[in-house]
GROMACS .gro file of C-alpha atoms in nm:
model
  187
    1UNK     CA    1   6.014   9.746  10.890
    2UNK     CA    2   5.967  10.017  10.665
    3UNK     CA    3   5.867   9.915  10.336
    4UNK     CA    4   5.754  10.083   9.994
    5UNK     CA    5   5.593   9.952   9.621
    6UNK     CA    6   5.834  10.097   9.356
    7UNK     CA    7   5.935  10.086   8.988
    8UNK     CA    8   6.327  10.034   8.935
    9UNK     CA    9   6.469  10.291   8.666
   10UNK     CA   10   6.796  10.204   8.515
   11UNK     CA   11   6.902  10.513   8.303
   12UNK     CA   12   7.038  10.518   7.985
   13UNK     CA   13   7.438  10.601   7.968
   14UNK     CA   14   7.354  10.978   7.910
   15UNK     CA   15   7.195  11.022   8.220
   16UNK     CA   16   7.503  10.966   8.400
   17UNK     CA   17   7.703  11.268   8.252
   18UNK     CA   18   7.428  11.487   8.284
   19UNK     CA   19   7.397  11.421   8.667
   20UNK     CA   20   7.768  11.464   8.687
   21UNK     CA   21   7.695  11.850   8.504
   22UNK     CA   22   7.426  11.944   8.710
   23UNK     CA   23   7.554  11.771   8.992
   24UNK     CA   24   7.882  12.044   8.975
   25UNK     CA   25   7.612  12.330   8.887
   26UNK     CA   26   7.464  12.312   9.237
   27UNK     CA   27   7.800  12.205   9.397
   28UNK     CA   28   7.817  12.522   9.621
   29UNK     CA   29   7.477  12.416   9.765
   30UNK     CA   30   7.430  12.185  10.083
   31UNK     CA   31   7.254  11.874   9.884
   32UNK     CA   32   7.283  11.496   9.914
   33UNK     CA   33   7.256  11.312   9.601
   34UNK     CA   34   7.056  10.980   9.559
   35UNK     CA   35   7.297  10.714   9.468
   36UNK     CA   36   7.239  10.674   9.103
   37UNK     CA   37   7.182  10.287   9.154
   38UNK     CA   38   6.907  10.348   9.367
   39UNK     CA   39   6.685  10.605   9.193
   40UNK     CA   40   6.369  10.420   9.159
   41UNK     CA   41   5.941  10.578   9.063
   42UNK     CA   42   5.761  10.451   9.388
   43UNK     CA   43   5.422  10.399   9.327
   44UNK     CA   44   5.330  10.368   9.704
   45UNK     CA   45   5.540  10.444  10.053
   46UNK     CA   46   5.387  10.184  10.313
   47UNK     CA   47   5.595  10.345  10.548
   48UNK     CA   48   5.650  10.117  10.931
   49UNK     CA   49   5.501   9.768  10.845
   50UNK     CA   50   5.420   9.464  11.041
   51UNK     CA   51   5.513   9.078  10.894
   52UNK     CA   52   5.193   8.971  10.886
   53UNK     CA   53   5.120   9.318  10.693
   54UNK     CA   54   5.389   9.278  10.477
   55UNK     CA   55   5.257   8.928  10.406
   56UNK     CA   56   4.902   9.096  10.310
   57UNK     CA   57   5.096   9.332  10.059
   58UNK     CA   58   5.211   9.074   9.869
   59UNK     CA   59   4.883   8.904   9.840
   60UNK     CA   60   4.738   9.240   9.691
   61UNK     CA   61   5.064   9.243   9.440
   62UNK     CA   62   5.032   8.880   9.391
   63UNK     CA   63   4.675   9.019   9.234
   64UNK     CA   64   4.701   9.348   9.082
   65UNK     CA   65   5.050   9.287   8.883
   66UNK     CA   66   4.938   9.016   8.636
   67UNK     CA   67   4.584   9.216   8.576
   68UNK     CA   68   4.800   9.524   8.504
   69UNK     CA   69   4.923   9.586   8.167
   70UNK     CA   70   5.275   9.714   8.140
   71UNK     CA   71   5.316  10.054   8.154
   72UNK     CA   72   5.579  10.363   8.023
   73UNK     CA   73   5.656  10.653   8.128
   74UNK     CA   74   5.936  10.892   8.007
   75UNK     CA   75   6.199  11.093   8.241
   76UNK     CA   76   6.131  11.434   8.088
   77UNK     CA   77   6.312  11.775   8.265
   78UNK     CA   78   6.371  11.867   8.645
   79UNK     CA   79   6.136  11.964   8.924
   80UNK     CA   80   6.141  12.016   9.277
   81UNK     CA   81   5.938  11.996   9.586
   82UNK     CA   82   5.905  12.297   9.854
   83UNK     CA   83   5.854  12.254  10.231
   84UNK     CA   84   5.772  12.590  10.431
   85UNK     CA   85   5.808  12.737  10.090
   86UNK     CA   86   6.180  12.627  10.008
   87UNK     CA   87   6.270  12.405   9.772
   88UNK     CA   88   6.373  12.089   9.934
   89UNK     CA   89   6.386  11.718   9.673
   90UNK     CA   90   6.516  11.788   9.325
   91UNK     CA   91   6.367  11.549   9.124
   92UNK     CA   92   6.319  11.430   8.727
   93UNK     CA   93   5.950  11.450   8.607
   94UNK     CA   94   5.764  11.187   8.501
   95UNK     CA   95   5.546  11.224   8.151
   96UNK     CA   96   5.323  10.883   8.190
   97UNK     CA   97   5.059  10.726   8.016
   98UNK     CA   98   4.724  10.683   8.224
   99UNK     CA   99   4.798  10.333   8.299
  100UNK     CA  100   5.106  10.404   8.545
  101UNK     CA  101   4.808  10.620   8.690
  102UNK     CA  102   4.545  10.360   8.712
  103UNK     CA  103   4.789  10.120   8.834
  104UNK     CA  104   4.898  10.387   9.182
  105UNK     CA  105   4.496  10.419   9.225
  106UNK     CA  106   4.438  10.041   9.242
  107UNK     CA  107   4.725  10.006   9.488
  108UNK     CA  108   4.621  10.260   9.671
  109UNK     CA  109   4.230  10.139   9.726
  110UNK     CA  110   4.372   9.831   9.769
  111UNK     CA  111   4.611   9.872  10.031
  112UNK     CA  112   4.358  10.087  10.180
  113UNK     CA  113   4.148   9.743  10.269
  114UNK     CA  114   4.440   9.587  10.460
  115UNK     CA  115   4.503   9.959  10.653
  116UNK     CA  116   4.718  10.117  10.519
  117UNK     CA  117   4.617  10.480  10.482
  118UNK     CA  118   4.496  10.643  10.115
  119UNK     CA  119   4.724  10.931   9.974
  120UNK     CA  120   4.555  11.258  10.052
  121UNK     CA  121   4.807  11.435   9.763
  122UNK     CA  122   4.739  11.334   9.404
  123UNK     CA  123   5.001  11.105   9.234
  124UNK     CA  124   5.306  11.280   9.098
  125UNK     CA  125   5.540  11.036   8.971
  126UNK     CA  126   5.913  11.143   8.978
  127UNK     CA  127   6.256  11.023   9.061
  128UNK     CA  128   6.463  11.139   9.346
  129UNK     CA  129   6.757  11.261   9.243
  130UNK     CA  130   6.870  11.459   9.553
  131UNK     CA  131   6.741  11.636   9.889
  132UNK     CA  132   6.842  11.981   9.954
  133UNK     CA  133   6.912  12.100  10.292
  134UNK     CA  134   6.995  12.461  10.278
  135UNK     CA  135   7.035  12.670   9.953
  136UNK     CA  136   7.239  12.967   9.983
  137UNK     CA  137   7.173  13.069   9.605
  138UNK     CA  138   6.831  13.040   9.510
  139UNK     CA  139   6.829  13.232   9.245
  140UNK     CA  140   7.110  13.065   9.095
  141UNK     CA  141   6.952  12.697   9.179
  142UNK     CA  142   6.600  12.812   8.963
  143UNK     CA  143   6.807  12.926   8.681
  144UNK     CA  144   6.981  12.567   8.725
  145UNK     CA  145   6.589  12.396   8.701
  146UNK     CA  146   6.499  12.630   8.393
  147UNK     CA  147   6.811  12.546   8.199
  148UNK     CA  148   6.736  12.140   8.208
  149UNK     CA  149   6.311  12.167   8.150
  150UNK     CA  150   6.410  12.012   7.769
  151UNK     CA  151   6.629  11.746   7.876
  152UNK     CA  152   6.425  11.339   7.847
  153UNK     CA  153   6.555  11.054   7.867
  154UNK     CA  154   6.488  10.679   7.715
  155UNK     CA  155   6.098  10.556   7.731
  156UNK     CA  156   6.084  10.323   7.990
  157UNK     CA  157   5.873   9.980   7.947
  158UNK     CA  158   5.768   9.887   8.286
  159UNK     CA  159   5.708   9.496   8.318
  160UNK     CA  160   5.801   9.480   8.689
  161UNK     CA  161   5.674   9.630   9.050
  162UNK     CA  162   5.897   9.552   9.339
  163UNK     CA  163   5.830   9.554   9.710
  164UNK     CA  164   6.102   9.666   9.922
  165UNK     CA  165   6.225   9.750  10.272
  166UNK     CA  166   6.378  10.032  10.358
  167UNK     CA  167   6.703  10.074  10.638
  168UNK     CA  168   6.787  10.412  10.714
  169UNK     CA  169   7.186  10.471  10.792
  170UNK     CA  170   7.393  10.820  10.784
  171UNK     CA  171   7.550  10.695  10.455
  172UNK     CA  172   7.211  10.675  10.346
  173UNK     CA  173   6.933  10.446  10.236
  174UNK     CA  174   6.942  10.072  10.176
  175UNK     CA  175   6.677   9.879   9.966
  176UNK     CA  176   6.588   9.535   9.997
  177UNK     CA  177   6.419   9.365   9.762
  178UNK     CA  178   6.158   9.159   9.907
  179UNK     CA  179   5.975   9.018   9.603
  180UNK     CA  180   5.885   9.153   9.284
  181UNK     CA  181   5.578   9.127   9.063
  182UNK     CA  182   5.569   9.117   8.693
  183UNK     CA  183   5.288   9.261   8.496
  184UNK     CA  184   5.064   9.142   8.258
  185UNK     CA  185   5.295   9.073   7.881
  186UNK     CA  186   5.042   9.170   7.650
  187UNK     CA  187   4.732   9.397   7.634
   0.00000   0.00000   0.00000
């Protein structure tokens, strides 16, 4: 199964209008939008995982969550990721205190134990909005980025982590919860 270690996000009401306005911005351009329900900060992809793997994962989450202190971080203007030098996830940054840092490092050296490889990139927390397949307007699409660097959104108070699996189907993903780890109520 292919599973992942994520933080849910459930946007305040004014995100939802502003996806809608960018959303008809770039609707000339082939992109698939992340269902808003599902948009989510993963702090790890696990990626193909065994039972008895899965089973050591929750061990290590079991441990880490109630030792980690609970964290914020603040959606705060749009970004994207290139592949082969075009632009291809557009994505909400993530301004985050050091702790949501901390806490992606100690999963990381800790899943690294079980065998699960480390991250050779350094952490860059965002949320998925979309992935772009082709853009015929790129010009257009960076003036699109530019105009929404100001836009933020509620702080967020983490207090959970949640292990999931991941189907893939042509209408897109589907997340299942497997369990889900609160953190650590007071400093």
């Amino acid at each position: 199964m292919r599973t992942f270690i994520s933080i849910k996000w459930n946007p305040e009401p004014s995100f939802f209008p502003l996806l809608t306005e960018i959303s008809k911005e770039l609707a000339n351009e082939s992109i698939k939008w992340v269902d808003e329900r599902k948009i989510h900060l993963t702090l790890k992809f696990l990626g193909e995982t065994s039972n008895s793997e899965a089973e050591e994962v929750k061990k290590i989450l079991t441990d880490v969550a109630p030792r980690s202190l609970p964290v914020n971080f603040q959606p705060t203007g749009l970004g994207y990721f290139k592949s082969r030098g075009m632009p291809r996830v557009l994505f909400l940054n993530i301004h985050h205190d050091v702790s949501l840092q901390l806490m992606a490092a100690e999963l990381d050296e800790k899943l690294y134990t079980i065998g699960f490889e480390k991250e050779t990139r350094p952490f860059n927390p965002h949320l998925t909005l979309a992935r772009i397949k082709f853009l015929k307007n790129k010009k257009h699409f960076y003036q699109v980025i530019e105009k929404y660097q100001d836009i933020s959104f509620q702080l967020v108070a983490v207090k959970q982590i949640i292990f999931y699996q991941s189907y893939l189907n042509p209408e897109g993903p589907v997340y299942k919860e497997l369990a889900n780890y609160p953190l650590a109520d007071t400093p």
